[in-house]
Coordinates of N, CA and C in Angstrom, one line a residue:
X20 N 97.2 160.5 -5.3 CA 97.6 159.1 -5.0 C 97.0 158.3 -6.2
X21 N 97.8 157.6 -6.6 CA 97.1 156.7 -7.8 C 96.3 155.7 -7.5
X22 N 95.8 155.4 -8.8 CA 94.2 154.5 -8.3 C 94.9 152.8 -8.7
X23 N 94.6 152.0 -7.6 CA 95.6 150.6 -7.8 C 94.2 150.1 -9.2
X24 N 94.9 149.3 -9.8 CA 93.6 148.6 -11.2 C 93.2 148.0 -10.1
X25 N 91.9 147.7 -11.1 CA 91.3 146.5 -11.0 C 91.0 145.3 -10.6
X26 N 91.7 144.6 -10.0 CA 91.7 142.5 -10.2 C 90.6 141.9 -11.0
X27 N 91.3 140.7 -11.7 CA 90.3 140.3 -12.8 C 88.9 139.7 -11.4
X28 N 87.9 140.0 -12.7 CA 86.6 139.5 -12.0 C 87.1 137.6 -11.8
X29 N 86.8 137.1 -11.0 CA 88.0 135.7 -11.1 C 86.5 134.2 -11.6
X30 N 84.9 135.4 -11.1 CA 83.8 134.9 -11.7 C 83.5 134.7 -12.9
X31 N 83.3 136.0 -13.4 CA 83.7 136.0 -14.6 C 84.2 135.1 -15.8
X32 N 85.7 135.3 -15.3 CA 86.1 134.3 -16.0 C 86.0 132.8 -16.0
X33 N 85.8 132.6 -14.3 CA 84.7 131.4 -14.5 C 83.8 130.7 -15.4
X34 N 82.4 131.9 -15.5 CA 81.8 131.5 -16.4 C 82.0 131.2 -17.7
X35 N 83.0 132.4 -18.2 CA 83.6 132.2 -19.5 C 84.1 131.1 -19.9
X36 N 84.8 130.3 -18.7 CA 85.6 128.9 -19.3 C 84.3 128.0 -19.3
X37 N 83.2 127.9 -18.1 CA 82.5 126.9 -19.0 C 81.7 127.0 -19.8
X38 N 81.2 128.0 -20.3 CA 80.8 128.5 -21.6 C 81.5 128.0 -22.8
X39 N 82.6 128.1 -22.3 CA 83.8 127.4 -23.7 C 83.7 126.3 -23.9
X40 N 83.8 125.6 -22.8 CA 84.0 124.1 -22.3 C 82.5 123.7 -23.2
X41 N 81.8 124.2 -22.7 CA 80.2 123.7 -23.1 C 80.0 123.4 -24.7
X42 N 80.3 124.5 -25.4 CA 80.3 124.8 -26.5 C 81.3 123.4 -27.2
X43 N 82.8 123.5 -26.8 CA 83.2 122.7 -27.5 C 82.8 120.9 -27.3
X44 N 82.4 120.9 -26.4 CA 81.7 119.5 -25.9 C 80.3 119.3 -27.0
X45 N 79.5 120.4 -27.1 CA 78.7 120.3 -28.3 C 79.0 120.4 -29.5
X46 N 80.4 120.6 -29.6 CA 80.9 120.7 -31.4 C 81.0 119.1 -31.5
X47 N 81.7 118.8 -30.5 CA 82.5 117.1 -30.2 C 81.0 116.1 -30.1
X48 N 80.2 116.4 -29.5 CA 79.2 115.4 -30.1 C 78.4 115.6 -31.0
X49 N 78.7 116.6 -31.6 CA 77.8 116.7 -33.0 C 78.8 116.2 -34.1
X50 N 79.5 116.4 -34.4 CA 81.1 115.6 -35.2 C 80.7 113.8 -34.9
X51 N 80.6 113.6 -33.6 CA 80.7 112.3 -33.5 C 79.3 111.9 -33.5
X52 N 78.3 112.5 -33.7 CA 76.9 112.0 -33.8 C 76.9 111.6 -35.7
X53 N 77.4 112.9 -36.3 CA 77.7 113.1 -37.6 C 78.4 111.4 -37.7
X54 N 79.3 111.3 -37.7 CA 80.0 110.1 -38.0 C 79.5 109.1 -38.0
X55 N 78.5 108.5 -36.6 CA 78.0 107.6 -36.4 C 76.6 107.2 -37.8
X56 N 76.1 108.4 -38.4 CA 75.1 108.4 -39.3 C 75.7 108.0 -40.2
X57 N 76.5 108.7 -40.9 CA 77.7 108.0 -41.9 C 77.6 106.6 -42.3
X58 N 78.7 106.4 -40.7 CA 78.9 104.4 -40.8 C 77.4 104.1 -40.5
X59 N 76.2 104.6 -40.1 CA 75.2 103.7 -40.3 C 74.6 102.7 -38.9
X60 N 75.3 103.5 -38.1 CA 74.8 102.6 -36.6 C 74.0 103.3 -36.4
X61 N 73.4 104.8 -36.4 CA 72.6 105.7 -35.7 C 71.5 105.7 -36.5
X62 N 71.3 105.1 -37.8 CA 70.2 105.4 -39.0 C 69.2 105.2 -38.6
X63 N 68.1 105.6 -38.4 CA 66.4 105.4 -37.7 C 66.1 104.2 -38.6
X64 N 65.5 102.9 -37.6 CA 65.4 102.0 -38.8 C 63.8 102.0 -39.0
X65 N 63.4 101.5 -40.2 CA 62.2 101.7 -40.4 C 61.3 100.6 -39.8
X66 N 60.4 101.5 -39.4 CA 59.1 101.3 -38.5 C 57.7 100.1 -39.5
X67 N 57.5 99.2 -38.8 CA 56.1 98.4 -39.5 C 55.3 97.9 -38.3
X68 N 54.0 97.6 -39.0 CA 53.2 97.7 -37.7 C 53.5 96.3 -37.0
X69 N 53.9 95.3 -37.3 CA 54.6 94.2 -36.8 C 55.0 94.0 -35.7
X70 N 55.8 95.8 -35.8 CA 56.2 96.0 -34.3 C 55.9 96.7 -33.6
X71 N 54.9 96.7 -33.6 CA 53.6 97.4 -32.5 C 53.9 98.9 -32.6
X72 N 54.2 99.4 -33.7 CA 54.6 101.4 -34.1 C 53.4 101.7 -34.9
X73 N 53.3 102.6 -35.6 CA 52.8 103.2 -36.4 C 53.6 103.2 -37.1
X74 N 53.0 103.7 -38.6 CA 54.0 103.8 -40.1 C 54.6 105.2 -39.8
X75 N 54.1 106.1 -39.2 CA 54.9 107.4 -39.1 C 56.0 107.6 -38.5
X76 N 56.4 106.6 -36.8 CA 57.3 106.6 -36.5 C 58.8 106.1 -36.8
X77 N 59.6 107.3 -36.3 CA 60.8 106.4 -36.6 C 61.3 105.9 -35.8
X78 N 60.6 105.5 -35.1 CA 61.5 104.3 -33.9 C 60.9 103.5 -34.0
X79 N 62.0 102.1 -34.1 CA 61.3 101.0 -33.9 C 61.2 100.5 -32.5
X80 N 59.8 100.0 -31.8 CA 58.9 99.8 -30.5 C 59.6 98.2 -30.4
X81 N 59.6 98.1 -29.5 CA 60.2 96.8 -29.2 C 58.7 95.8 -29.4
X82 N 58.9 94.0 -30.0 CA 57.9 93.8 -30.2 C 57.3 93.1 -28.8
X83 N 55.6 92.7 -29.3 CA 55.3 91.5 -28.1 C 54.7 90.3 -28.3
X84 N 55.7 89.6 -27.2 CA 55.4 88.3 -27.4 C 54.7 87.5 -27.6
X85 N 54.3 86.9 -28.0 CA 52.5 86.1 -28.3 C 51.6 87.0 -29.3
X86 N 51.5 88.3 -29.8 CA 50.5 88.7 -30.1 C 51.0 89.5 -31.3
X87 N 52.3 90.1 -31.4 CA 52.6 90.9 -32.6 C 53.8 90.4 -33.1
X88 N 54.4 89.4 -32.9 CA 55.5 88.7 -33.3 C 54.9 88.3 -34.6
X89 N 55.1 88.1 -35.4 CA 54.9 87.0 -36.6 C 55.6 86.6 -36.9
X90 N 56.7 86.7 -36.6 CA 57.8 85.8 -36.8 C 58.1 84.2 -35.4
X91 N 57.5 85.0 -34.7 CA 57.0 84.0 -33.6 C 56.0 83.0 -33.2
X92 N 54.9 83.4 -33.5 CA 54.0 82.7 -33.6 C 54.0 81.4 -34.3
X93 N 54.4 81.2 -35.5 CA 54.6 80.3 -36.4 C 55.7 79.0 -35.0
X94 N 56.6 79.5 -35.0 CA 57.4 78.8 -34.0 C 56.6 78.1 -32.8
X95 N 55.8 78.8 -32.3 CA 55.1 78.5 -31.7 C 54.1 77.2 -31.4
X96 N 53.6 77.7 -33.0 CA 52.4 76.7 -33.0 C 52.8 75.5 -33.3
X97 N 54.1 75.5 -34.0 CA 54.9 73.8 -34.4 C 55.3 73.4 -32.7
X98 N 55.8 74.5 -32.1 CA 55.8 73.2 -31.0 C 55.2 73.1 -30.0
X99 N 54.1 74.2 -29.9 CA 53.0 73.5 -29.1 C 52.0 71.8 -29.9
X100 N 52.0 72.1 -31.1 CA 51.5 70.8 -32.2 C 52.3 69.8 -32.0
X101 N 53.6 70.0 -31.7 CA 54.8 68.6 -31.3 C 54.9 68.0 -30.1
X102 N 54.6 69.3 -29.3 CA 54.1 69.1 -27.8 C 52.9 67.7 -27.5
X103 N 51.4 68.4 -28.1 CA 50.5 67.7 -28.3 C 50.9 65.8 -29.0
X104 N 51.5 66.1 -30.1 CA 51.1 64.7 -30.8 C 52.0 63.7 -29.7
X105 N 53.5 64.6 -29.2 CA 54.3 63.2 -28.2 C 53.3 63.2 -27.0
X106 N 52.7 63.9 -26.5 CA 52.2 63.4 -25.2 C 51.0 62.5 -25.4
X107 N 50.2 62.4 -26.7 CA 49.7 61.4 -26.9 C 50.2 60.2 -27.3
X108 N 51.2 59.9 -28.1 CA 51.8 58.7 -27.9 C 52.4 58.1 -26.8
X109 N 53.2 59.2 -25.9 CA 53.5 58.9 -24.6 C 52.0 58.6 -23.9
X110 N 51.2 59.0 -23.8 CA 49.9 58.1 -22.9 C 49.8 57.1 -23.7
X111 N 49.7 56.8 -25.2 CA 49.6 55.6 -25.7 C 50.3 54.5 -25.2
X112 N 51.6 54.8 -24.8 CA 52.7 53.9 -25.1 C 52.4 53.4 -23.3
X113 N 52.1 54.5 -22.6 CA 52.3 53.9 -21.1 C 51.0 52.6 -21.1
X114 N 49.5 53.4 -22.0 CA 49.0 52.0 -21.9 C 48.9 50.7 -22.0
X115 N 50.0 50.7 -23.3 CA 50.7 49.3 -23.8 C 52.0 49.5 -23.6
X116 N 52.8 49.3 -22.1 CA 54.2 49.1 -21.9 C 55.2 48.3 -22.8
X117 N 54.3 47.3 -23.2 CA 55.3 46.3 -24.1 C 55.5 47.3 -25.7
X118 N 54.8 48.0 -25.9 CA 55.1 49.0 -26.9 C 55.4 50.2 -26.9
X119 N 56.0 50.6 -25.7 CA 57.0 51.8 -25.2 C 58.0 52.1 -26.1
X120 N 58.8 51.2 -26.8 CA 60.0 51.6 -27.1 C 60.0 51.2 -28.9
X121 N 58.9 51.3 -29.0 CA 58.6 50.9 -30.7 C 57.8 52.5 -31.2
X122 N 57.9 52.6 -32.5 CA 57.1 53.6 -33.1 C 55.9 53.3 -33.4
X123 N 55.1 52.5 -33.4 CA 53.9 51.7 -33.7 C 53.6 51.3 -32.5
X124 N 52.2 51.9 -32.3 CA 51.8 51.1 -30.6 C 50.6 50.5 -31.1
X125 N 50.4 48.9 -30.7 CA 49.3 48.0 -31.8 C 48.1 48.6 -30.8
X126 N 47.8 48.7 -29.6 CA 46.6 49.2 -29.4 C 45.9 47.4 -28.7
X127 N 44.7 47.3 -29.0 CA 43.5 48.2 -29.1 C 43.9 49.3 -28.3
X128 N 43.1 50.8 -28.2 CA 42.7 51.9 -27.8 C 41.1 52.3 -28.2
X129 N 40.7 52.0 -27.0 CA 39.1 52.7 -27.1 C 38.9 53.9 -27.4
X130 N 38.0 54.4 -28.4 CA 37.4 56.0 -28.3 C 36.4 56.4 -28.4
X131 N 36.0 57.4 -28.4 CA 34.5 57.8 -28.3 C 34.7 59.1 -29.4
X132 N 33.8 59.2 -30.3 CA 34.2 60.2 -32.0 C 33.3 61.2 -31.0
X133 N 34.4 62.4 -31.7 CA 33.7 63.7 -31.6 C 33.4 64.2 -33.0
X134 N 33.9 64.1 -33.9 CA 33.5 64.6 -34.7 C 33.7 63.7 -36.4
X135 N 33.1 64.2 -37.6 CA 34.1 63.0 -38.6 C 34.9 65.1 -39.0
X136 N 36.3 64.8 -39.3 CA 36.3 65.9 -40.3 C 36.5 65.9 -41.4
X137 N 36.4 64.1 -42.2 CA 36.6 64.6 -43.3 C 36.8 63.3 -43.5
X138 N 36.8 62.7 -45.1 CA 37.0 61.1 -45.2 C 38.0 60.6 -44.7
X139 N 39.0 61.5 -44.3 CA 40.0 59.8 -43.9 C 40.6 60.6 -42.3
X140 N 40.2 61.5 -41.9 CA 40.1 61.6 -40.6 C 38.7 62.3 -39.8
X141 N 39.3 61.4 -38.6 CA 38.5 61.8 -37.5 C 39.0 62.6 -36.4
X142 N 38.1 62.9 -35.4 CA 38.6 63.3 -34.0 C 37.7 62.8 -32.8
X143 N 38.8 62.7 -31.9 CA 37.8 61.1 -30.8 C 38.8 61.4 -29.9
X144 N 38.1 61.3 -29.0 CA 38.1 61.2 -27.1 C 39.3 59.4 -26.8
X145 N 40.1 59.7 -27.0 CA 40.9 58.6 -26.8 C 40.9 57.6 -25.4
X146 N 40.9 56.9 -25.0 CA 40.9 56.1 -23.6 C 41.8 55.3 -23.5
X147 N 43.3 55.7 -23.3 CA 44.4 55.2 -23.1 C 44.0 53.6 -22.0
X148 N 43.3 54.6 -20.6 CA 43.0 53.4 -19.5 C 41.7 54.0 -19.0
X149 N 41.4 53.4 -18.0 CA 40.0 54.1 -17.4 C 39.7 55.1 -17.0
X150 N 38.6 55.9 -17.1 CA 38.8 57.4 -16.8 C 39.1 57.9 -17.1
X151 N 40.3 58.3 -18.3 CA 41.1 58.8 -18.7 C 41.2 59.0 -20.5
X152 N 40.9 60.2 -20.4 CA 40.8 60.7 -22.2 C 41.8 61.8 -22.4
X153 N 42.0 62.0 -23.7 CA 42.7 62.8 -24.7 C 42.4 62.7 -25.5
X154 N 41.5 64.0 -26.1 CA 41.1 64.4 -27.5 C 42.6 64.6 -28.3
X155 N 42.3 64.0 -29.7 CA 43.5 63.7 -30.5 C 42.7 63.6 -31.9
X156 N 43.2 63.9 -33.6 CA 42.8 64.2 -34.0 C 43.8 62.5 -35.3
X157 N 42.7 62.0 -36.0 CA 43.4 60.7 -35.8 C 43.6 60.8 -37.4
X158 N 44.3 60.5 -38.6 CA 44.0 59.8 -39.5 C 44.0 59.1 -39.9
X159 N 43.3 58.2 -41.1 CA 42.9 56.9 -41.1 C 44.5 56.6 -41.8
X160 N 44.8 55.1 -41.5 CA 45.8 54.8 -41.8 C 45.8 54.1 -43.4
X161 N 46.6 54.3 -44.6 CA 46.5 54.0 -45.6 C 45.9 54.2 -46.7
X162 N 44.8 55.2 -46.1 CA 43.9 55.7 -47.2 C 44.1 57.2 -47.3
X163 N 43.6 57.9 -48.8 CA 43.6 59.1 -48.9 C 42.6 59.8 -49.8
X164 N 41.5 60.6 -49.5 CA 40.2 61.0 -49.3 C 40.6 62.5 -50.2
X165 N 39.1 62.8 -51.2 CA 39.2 63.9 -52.1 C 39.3 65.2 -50.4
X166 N 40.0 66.8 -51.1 CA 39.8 67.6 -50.2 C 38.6 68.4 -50.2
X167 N 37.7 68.6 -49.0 CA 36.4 69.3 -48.8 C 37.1 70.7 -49.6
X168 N 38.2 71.3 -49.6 CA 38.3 72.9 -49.9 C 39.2 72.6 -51.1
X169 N 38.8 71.6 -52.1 CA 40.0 71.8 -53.4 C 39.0 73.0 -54.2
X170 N 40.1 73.2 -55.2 CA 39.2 74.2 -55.9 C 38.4 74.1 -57.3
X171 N 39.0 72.4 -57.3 CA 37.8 71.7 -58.1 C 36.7 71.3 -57.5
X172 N 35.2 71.6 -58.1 CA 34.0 71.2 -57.7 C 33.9 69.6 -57.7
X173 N 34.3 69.3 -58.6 CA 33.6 67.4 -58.1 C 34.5 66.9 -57.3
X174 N 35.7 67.2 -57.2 CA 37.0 67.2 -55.9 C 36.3 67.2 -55.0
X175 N 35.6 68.7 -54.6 CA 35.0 68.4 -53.4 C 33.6 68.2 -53.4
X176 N 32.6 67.5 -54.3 CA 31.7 66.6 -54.1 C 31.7 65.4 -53.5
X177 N 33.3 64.9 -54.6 CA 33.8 63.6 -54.0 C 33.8 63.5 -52.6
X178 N 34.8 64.6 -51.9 CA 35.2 65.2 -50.3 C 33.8 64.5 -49.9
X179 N 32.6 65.1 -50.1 CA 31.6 65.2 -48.9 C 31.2 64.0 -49.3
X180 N 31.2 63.0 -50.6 CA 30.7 61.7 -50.3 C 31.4 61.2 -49.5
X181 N 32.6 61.2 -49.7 CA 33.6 60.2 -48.3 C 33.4 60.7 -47.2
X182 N 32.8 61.9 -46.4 CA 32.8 62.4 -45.2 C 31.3 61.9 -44.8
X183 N 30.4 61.7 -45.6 CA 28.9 61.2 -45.4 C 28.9 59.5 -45.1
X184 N 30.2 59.2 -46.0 CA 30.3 57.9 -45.9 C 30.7 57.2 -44.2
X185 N 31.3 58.2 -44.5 CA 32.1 57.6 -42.4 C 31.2 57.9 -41.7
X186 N 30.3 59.0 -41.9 CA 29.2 59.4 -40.8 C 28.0 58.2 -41.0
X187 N 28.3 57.7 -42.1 CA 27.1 56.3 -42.2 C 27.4 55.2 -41.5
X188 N 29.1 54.7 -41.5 CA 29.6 53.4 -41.2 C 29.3 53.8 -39.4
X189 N 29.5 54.5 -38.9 CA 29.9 55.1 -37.6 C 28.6 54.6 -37.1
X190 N 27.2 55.2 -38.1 CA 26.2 55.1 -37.7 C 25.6 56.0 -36.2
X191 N 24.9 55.7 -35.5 CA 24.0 55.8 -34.4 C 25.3 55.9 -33.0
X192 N 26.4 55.0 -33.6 CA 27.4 54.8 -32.3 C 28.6 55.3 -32.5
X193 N 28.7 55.9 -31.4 CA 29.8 57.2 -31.3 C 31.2 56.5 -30.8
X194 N 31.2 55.0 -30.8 CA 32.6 54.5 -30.2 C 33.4 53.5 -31.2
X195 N 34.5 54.1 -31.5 CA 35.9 53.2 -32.0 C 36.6 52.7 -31.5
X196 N 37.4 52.0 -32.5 CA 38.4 51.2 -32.1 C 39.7 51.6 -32.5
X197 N 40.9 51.9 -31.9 CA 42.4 52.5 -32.8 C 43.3 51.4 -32.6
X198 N 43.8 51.3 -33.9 CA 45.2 50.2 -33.2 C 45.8 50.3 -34.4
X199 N 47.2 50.4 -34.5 CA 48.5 50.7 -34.8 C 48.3 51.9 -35.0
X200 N 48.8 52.4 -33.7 CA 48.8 54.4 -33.5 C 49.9 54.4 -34.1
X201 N 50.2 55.6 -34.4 CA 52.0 56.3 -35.2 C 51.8 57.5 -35.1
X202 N 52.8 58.1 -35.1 CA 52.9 59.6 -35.2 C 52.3 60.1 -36.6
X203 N 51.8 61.2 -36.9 CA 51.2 61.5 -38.3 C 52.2 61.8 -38.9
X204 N 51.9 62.3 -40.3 CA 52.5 63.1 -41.1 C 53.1 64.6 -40.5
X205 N 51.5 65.1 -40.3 CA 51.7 66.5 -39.1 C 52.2 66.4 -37.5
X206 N 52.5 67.5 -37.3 CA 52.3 67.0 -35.8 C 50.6 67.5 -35.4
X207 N 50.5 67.1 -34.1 CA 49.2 67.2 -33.4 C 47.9 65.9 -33.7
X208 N 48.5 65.1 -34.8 CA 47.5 64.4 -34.8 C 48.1 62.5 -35.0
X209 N 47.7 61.8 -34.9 CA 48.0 60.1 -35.3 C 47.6 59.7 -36.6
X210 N 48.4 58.8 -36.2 CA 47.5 58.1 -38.2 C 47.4 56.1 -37.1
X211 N 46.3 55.8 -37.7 CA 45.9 54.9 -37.1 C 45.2 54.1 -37.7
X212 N 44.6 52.5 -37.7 CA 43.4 52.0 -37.8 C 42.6 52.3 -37.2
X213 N 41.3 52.5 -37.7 CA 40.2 52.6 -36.9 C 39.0 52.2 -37.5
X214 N 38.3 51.4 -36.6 CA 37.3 50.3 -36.7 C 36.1 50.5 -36.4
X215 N 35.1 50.6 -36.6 CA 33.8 51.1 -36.3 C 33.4 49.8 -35.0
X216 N 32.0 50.4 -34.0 CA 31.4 49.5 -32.9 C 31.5 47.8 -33.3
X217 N 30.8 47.5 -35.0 CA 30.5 46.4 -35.1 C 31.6 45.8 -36.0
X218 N 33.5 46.5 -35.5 CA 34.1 45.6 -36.2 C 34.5 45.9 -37.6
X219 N 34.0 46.9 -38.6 CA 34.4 47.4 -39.9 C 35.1 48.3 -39.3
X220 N 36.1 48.2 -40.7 CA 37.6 48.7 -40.6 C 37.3 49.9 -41.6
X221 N 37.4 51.2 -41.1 CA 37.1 52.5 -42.1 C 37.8 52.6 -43.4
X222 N 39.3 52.1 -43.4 CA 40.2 52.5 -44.5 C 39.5 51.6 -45.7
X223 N 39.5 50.1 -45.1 CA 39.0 49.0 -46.1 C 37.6 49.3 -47.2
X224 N 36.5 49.9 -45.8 CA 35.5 50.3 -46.5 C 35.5 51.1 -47.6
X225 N 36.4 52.4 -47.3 CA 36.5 53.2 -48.1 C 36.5 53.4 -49.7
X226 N 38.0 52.5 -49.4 CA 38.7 51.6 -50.5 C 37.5 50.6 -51.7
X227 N 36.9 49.5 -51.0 CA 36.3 49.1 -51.4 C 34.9 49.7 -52.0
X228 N 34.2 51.1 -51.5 CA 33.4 51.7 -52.6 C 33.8 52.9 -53.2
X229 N 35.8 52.6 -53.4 CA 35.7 53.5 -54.2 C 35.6 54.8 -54.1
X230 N 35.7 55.1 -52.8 CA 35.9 56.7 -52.2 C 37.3 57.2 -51.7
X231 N 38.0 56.3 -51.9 CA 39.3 56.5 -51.4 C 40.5 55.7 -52.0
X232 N 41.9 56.3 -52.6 CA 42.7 55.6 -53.2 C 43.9 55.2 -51.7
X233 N 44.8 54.0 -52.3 CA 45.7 53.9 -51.3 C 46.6 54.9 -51.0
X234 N 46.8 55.3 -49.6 CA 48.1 55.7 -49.9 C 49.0 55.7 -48.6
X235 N 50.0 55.6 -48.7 CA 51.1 55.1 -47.9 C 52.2 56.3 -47.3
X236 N 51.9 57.6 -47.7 CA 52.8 58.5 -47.2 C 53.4 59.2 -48.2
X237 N 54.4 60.5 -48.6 CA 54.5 60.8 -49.7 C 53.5 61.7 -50.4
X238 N 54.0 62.4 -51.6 CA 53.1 62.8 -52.4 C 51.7 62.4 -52.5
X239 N 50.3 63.3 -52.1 CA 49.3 62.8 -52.2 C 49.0 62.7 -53.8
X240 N 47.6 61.9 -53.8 CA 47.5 61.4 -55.2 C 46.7 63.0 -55.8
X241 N 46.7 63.0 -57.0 CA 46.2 63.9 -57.4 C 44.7 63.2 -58.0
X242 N 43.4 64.1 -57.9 CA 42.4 63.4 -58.2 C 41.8 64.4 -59.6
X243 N 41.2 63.5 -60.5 CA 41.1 64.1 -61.8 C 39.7 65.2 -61.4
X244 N 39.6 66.3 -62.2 CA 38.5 66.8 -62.1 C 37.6 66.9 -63.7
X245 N 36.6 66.7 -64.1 CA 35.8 66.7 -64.4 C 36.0 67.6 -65.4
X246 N 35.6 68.0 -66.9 CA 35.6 69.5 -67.3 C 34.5 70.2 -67.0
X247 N 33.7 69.8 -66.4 CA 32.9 71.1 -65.8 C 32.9 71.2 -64.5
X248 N 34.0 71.0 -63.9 CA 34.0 71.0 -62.6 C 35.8 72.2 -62.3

């Protein structure tokens, strides 16, 4: 009696088809991985420590915010500094209503000096109304003072006579006078009059011994240095 075949293994060939399948699915994304290098979307971009990687890695780490940004930070600090200088004019302006809607608020404004930083500014405890302070960082209005860090030496000899000077006129008493606040040059700080306890006007003084040239805004003055300085 004859022997009937076989029947195909029907497993078998099962496996075989997705063995095939498999295979050609990895030709097809390696072709298409290939391509994508090519045009340049898949290229590993280079790594800096900026973005919180190491130089070895090729991936670039996503960055973080506040602390490894540099390109952030900067943005930042202008408007937290823009932040600062309007909220002090806005307390300014609420204490003299009638000078709400002007850029110049005449003041008076009481203060109490924290510190001198330098000839033609200060920094003082402001007193919009009673009780009530905001450290603000002021400069004198009109005048413009040698810099403590030029990198000429009698530049900044000059610097520390005008900064000795304000710490003389101020004297023993730690309280001013501000009036015609403005927004500064920078942000974060005012440009203002300011008047010592018994009534001298800082800019005038200055001016008058000659520690300080006018200036109005614009290009600062350049101050001559010395040849041995």
């Amino acid at each position: 009696m004859p022997k009937r075949p076989h029947a195909p293994r029907k497993s078998t060939d099962a496996a075989a088809r997705i063995r095939h399948a498999t295979a050609i699915g990895r030709s097809r994304a390696g072709r298409s991985t290939s391509r994508s290098q090519r045009r340049g979307t898949a290229r590993p971009t280079p790594c800096s420590d900026a973005f919180g990687c190491s130089k070895s890695s090729r991936v670039r780490q996503p960055a973080v915010a506040f602390s490894t940004n540099v390109e952030y930070i900067p943005f930042m600090t202008f408007e937290i500094c823009r932040f600062t200088a309007c909220s002090v004019l806005a307390i300014f302006a609420a204490a003299a209503p009638s000078m709400a809607h002007s850029d110049l608020i005449a003041g008076p404004v009481e203060a109490q000096l924290v510190r001198v930083v330098d000839g033609d500014t200060v920094l003082v405890d402001a007193e919009p109304w009673p009780q009530q302070r905001v450290r603000v960082a002021v400069r004198l209005r009109g005048v413009d003072t040698p810099e403590l860090h030029a990198s000429c030496a009698s530049e900044r000899k000059a610097a520390e006579r005008a900064k000795h000077a304000v710490r003389r006129l101020l004297g023993e008493s730690d309280h001013v006078r501000l009036t015609d606040i403005a927004g500064g040059k920078y942000f974060g700080r005012v440009l203002a009059n300011v008047e010592t306890a018994n009534g001298k006007d800082l800019s005038r003084t200055l001016l008058g011994k000659k520690l300080a040239v006018r200036y109005q805004g614009g290009r600062r003055a350049e101050w001559t240095c010395s040849r041995n300085g």
